[in-house]
PDB file of C-alpha atoms and ligand atoms in Angstrom:
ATOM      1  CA  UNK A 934     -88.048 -23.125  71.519  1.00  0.00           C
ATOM      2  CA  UNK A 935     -86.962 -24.145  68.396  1.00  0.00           C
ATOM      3  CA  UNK A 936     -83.079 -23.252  68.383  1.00  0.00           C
ATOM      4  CA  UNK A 937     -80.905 -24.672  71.012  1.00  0.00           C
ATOM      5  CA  UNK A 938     -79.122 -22.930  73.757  1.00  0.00           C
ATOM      6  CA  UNK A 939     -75.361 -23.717  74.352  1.00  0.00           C
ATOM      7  CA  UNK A 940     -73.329 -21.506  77.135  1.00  0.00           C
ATOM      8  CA  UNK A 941     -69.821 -21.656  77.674  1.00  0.00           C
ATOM      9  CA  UNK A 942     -68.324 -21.168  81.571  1.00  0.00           C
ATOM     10  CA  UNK A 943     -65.491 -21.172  84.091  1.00  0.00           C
ATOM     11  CA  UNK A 944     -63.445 -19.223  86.202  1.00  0.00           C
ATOM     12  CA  UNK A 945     -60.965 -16.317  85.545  1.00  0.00           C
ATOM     13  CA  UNK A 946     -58.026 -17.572  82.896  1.00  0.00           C
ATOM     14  CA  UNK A 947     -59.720 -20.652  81.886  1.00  0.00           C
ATOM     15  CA  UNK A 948     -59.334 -19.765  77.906  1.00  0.00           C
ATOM     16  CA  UNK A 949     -63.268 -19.367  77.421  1.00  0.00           C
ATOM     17  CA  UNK A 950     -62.387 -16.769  74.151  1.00  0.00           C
ATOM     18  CA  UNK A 951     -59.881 -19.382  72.517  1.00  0.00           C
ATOM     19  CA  UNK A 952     -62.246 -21.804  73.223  1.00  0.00           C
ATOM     20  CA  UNK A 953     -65.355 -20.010  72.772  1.00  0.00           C
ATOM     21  CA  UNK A 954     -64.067 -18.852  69.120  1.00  0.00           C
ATOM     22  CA  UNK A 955     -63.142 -22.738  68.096  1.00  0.00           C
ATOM     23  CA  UNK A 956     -66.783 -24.053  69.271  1.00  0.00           C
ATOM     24  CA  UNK A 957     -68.292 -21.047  67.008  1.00  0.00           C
ATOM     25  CA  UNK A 958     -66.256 -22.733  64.161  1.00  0.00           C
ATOM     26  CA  UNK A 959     -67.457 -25.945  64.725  1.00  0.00           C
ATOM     27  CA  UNK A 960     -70.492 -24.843  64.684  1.00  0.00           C
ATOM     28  CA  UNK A 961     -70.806 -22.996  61.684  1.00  0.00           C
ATOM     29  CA  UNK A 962     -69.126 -25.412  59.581  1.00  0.00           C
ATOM     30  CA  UNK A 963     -71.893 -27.842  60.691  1.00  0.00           C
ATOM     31  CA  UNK A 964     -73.856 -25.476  58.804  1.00  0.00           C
ATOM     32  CA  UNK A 965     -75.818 -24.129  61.979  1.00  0.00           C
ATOM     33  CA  UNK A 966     -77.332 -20.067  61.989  1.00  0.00           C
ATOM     34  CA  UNK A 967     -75.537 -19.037  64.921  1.00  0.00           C
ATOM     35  CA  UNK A 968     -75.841 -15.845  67.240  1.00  0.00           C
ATOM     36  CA  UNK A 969     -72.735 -15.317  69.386  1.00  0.00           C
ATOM     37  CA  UNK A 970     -72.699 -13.809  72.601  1.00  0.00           C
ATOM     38  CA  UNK A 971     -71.880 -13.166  76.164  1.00  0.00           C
ATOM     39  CA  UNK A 972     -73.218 -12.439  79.611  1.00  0.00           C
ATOM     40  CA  UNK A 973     -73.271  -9.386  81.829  1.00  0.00           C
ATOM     41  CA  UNK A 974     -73.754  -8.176  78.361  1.00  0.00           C
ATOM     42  CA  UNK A 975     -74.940  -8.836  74.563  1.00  0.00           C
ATOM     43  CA  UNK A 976     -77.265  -6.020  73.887  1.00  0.00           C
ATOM     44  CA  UNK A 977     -76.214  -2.086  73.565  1.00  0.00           C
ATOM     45  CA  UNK A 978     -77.910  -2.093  77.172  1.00  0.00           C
ATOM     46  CA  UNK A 979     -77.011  -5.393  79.159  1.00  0.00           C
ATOM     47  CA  UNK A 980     -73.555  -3.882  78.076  1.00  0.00           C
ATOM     48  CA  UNK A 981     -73.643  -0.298  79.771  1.00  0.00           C
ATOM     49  CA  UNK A 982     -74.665  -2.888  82.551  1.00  0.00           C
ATOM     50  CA  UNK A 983     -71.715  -4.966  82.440  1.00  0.00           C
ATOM     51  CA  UNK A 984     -69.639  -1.989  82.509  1.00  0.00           C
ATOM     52  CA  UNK A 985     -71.189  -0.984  86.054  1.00  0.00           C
ATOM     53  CA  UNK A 986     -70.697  -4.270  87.069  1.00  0.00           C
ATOM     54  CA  UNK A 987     -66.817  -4.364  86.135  1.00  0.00           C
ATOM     55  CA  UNK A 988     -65.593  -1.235  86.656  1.00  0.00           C
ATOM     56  CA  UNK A 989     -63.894  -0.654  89.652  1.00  0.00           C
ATOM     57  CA  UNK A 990     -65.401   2.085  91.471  1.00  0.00           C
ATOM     58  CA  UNK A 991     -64.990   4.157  94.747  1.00  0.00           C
ATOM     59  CA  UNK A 992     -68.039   3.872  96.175  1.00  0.00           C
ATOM     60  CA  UNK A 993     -68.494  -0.401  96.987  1.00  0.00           C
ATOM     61  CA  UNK A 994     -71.248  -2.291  95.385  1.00  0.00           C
ATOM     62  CA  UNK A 995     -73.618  -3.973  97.647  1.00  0.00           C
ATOM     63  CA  UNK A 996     -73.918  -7.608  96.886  1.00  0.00           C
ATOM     64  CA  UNK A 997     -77.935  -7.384  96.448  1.00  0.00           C
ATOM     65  CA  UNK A 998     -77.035  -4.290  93.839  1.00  0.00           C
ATOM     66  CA  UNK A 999     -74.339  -6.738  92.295  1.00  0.00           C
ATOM     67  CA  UNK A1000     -77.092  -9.799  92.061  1.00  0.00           C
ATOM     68  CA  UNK A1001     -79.538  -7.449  90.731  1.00  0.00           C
ATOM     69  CA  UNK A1002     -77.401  -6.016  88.287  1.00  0.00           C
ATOM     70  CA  UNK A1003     -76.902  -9.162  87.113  1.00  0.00           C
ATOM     71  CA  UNK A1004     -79.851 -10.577  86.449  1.00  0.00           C
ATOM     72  CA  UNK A1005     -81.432  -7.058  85.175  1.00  0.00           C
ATOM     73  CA  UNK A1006     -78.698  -7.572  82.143  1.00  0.00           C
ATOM     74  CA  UNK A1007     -79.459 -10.589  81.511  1.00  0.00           C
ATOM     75  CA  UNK A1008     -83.232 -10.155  81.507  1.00  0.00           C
ATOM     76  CA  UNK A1009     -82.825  -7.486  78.705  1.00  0.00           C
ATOM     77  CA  UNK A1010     -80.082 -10.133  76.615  1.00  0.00           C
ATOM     78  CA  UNK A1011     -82.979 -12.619  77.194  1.00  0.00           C
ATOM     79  CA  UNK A1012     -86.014 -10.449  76.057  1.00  0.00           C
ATOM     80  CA  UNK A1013     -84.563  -8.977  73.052  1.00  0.00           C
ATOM     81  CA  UNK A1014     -81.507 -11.348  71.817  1.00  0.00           C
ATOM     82  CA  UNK A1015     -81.570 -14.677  73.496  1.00  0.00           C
ATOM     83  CA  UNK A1016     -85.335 -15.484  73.322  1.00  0.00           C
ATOM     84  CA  UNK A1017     -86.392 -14.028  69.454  1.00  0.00           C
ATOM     85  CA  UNK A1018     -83.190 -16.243  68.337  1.00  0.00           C
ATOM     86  CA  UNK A1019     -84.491 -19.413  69.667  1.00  0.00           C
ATOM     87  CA  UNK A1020     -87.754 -18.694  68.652  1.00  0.00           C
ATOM     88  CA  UNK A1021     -86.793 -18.040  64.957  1.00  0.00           C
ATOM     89  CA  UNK A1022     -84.932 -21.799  64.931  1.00  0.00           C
ATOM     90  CA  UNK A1023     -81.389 -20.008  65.555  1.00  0.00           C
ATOM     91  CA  UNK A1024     -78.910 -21.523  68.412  1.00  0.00           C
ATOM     92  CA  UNK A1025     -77.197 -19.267  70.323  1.00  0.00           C
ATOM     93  CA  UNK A1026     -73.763 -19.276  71.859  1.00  0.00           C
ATOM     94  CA  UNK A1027     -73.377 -17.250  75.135  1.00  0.00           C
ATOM     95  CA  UNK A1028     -69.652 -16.836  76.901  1.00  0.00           C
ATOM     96  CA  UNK A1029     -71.397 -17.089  80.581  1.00  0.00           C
ATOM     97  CA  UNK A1030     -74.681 -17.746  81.557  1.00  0.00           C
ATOM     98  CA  UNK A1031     -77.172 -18.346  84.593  1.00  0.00           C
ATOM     99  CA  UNK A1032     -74.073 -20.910  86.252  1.00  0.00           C
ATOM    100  CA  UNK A1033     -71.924 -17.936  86.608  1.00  0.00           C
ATOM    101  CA  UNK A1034     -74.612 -16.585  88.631  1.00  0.00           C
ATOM    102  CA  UNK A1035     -74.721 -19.679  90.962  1.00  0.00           C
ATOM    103  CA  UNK A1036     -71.202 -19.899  91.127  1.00  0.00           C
ATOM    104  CA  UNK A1037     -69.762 -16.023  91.286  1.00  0.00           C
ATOM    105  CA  UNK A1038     -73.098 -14.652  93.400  1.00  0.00           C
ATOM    106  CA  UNK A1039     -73.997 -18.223  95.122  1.00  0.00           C
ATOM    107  CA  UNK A1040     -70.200 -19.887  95.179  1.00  0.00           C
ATOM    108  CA  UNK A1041     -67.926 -16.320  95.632  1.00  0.00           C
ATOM    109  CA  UNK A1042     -70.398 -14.168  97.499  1.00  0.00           C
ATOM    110  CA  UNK A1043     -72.526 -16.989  99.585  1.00  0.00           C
ATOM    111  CA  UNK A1044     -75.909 -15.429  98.305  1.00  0.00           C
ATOM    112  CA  UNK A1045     -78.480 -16.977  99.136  1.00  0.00           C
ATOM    113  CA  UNK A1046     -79.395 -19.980  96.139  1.00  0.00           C
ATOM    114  CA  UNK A1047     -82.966 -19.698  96.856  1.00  0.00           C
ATOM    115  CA  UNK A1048     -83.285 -15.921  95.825  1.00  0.00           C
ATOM    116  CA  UNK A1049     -80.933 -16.767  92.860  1.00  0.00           C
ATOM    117  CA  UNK A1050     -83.580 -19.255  91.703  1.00  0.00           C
ATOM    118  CA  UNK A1051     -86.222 -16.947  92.491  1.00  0.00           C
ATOM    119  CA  UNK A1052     -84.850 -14.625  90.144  1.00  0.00           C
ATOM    120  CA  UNK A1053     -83.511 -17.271  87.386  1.00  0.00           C
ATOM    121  CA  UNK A1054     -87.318 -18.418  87.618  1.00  0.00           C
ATOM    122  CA  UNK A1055     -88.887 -14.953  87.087  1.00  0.00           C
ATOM    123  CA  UNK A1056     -86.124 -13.765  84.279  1.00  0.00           C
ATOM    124  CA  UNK A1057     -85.504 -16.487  82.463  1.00  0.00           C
ATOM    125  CA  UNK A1058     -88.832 -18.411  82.455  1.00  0.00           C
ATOM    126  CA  UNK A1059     -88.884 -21.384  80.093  1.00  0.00           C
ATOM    127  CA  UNK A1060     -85.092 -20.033  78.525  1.00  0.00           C
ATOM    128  CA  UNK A1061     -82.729 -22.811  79.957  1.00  0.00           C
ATOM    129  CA  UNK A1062     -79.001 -23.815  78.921  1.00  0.00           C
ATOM    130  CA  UNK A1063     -79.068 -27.169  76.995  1.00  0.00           C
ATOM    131  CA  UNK A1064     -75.540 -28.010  76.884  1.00  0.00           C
ATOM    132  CA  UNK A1065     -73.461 -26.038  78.636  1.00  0.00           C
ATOM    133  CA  UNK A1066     -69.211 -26.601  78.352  1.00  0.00           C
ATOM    134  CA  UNK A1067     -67.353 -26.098  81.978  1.00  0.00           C
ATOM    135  CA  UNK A1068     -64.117 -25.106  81.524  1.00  0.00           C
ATOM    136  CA  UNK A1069     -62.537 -25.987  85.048  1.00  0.00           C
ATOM    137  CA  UNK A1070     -58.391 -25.194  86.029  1.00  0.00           C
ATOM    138  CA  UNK A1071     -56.897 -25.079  89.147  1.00  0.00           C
ATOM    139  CA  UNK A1072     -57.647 -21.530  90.759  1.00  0.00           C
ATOM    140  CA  UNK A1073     -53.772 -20.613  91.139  1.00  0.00           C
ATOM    141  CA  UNK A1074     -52.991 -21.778  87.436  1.00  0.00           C
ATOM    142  CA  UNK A1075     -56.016 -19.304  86.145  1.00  0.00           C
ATOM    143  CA  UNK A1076     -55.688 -16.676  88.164  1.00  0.00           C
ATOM    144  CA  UNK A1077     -51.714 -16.612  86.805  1.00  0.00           C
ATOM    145  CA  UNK A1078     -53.110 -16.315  83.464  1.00  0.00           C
ATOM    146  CA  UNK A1079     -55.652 -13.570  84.395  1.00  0.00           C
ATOM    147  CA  UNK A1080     -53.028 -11.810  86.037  1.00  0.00           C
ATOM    148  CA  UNK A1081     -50.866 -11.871  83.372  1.00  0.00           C
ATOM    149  CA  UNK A1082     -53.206  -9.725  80.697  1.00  0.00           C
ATOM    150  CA  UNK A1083     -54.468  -6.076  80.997  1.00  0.00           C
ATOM    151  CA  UNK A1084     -55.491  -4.345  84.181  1.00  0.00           C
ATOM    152  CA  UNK A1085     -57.863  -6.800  86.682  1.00  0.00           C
ATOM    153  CA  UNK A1086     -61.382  -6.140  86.570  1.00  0.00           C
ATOM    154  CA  UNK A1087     -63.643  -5.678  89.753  1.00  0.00           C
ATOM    155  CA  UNK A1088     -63.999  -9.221  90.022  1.00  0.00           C
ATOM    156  CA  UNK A1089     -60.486 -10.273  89.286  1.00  0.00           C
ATOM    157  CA  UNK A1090     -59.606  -8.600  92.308  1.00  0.00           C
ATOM    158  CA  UNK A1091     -61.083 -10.749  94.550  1.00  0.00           C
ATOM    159  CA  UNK A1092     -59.089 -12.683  96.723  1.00  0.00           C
ATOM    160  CA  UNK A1093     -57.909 -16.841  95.716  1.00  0.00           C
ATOM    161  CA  UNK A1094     -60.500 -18.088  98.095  1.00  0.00           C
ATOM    162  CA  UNK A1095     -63.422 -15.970  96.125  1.00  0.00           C
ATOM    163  CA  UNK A1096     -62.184 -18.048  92.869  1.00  0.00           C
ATOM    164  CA  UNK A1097     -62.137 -21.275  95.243  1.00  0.00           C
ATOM    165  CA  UNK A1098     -65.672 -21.071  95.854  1.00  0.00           C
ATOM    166  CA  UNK A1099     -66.476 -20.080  92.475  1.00  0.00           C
ATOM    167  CA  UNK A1100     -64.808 -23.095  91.330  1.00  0.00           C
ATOM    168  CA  UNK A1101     -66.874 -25.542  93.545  1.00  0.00           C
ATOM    169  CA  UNK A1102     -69.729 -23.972  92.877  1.00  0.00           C
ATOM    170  CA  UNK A1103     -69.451 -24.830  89.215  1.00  0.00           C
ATOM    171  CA  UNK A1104     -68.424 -28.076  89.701  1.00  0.00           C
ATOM    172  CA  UNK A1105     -71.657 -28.578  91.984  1.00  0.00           C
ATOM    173  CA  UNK A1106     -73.348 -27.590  89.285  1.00  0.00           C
ATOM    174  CA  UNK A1107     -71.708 -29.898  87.128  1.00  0.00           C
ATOM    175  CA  UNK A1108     -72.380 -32.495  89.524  1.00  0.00           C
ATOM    176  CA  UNK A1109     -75.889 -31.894  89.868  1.00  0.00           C
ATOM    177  CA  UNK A1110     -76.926 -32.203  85.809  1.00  0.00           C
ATOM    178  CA  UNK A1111     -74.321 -34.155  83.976  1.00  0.00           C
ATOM    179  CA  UNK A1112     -76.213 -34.557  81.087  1.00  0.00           C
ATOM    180  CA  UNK A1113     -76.268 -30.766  80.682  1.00  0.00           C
ATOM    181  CA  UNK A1114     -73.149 -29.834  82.218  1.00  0.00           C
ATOM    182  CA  UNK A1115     -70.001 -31.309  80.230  1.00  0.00           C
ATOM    183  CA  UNK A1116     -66.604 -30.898  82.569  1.00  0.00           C
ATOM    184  CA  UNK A1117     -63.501 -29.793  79.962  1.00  0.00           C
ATOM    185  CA  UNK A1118     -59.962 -30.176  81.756  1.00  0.00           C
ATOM    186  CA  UNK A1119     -58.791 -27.269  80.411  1.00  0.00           C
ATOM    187  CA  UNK A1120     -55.123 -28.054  81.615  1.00  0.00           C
ATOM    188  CA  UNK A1121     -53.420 -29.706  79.116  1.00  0.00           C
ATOM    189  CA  UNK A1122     -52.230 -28.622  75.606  1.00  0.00           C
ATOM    190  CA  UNK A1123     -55.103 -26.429  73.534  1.00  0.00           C
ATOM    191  CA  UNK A1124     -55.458 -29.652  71.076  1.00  0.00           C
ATOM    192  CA  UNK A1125     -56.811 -32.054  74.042  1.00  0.00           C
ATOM    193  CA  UNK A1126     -58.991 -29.466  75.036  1.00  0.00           C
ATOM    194  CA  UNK A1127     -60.513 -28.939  72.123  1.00  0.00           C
ATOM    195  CA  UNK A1128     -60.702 -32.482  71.718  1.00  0.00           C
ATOM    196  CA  UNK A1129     -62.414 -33.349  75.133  1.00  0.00           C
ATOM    197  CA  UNK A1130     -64.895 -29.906  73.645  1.00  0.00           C
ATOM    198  CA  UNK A1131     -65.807 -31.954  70.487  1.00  0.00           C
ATOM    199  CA  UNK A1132     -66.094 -35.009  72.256  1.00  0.00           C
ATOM    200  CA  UNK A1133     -68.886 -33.145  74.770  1.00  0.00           C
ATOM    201  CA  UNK A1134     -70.587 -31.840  71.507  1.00  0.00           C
ATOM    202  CA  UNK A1135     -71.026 -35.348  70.213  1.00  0.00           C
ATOM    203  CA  UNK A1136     -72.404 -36.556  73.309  1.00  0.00           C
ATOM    204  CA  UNK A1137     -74.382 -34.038  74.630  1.00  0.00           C
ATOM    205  CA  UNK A1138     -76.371 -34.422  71.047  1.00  0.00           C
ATOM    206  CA  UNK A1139     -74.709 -32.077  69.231  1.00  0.00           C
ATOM    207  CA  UNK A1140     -73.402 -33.644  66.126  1.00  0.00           C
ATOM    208  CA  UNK A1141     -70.491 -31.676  64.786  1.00  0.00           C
TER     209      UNK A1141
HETATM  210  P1  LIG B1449     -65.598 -12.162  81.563  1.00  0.00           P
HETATM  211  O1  LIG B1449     -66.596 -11.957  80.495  1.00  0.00           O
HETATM  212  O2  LIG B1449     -64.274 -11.574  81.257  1.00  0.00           O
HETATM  213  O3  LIG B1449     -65.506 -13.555  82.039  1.00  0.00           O
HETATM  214  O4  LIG B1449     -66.056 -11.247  82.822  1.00  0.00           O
HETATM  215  C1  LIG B1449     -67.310 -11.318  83.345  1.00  0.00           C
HETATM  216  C2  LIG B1449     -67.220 -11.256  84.837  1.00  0.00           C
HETATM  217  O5  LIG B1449     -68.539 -11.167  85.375  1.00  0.00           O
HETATM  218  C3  LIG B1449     -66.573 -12.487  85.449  1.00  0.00           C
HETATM  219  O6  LIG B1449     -65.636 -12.111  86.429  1.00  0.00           O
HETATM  220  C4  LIG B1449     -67.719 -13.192  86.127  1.00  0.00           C
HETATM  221  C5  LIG B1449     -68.732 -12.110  86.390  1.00  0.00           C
HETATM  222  N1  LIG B1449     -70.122 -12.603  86.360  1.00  0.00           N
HETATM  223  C6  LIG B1449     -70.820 -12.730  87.550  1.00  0.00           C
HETATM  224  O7  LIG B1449     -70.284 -12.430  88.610  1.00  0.00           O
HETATM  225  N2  LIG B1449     -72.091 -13.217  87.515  1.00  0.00           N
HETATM  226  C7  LIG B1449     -72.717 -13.557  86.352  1.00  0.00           C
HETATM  227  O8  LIG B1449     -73.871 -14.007  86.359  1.00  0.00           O
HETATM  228  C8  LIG B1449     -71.981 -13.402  85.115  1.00  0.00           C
HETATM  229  C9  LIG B1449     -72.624 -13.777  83.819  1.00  0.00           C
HETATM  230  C10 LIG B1449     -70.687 -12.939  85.170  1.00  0.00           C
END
């Protein structure tokens, strides 16, 4: 893999599009060729996918159909975006990745980690995050700001202690590989964020 792989996570209201949009910048003024994009989702495909998964429907998803989901998505993104833009020397930005997996299907739903990594093993092969920005909030404080757009989505619905886990999850992640995993306080004023963001950049090897 020639180009480098840098995901962007957190819970519900964190500010990943702000933030997503102002790490895009950074990178294209550092002169990098740059494919944007997100996760359930990023091809005409993955996407009809995502809609399945958000959509609020009548008849209740089973969490195996949920997981599955999931990971069939992202094994198209990977096979036909993700993978042929590394290859070709391009970096990719993705808005979610394989952590939300550990942390909404592991963290929210308590599925079992082993069959996640079973699946992250047979879908994503050698395609692995290499820096990957945490955006991390109190639950309560997100969760206002989620509530506070459009109409909820079938995961927004969950209940607070659903986004708890979610949130520990992450942050075991975090925990687990710091040198992938930078941990943005995504509290205070936009400017310190996106300080703390280009500070992560720097030392997670990315020179912008
Ligand atoms: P978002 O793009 O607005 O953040 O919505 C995507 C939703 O999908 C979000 O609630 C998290 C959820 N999700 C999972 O549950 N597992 C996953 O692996 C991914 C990528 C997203």
């Amino acid at each position: 893999m020639r180009g480098k792989l840098i995901t962007l996570e957190g819970g519900e209201g964190v500010g990943k599009s702000t933030n997503l949009a102002y790490v895009r910048n950074l990178l294209e003024q550092a002169g990098v060729d740059l494919v944007v994009t997100r996760e359930p989702g990023g091809t005409e495909v993955a996407e009809k996918i995502r809609s399945l998964l958000l959509t609020p429907s009548e008849e209740p998803i089973a969490e195996l159909t949920e997981l599955l989901l999931v990971f069939a998505a992202r094994a198209q993104h990977v096979e036909t975006l993700i993978r042929p833009a590394l290859e070709r020397g391009a970096w990719v930005l993705c808005d979610r990745f394989i952590d939300a997996t550990y942390a909404y299907q592991g963290g929210g739903r308590a599925m079992n980690l082993g069959v996640i990594a079973q699946l992250e093993q047979l879908v994503l092969a050698e395609v692995r995050p290499d820096i990957t920005l945490l955006l991390d909030l109190p639950v309560e404080v997100g969760m206002a700001r989620a509530r506070a757009r459009a109409d909820l989505d079938r995961f927004e619905q969950e209940q607070m202690s659903f986004f708890e886990s979610v949130r520990s999850a992450y942050l075991a992640r975090a925990k687990a590989e710091p040198n992938r995993v930078a941990i943005i306080d995504a509290q205070p004023a936009l400017e310190k964020v996106q300080l703390q963001i280009q500070q992560a950049l720097q030392q997670l090897g990315v020179a912008v």
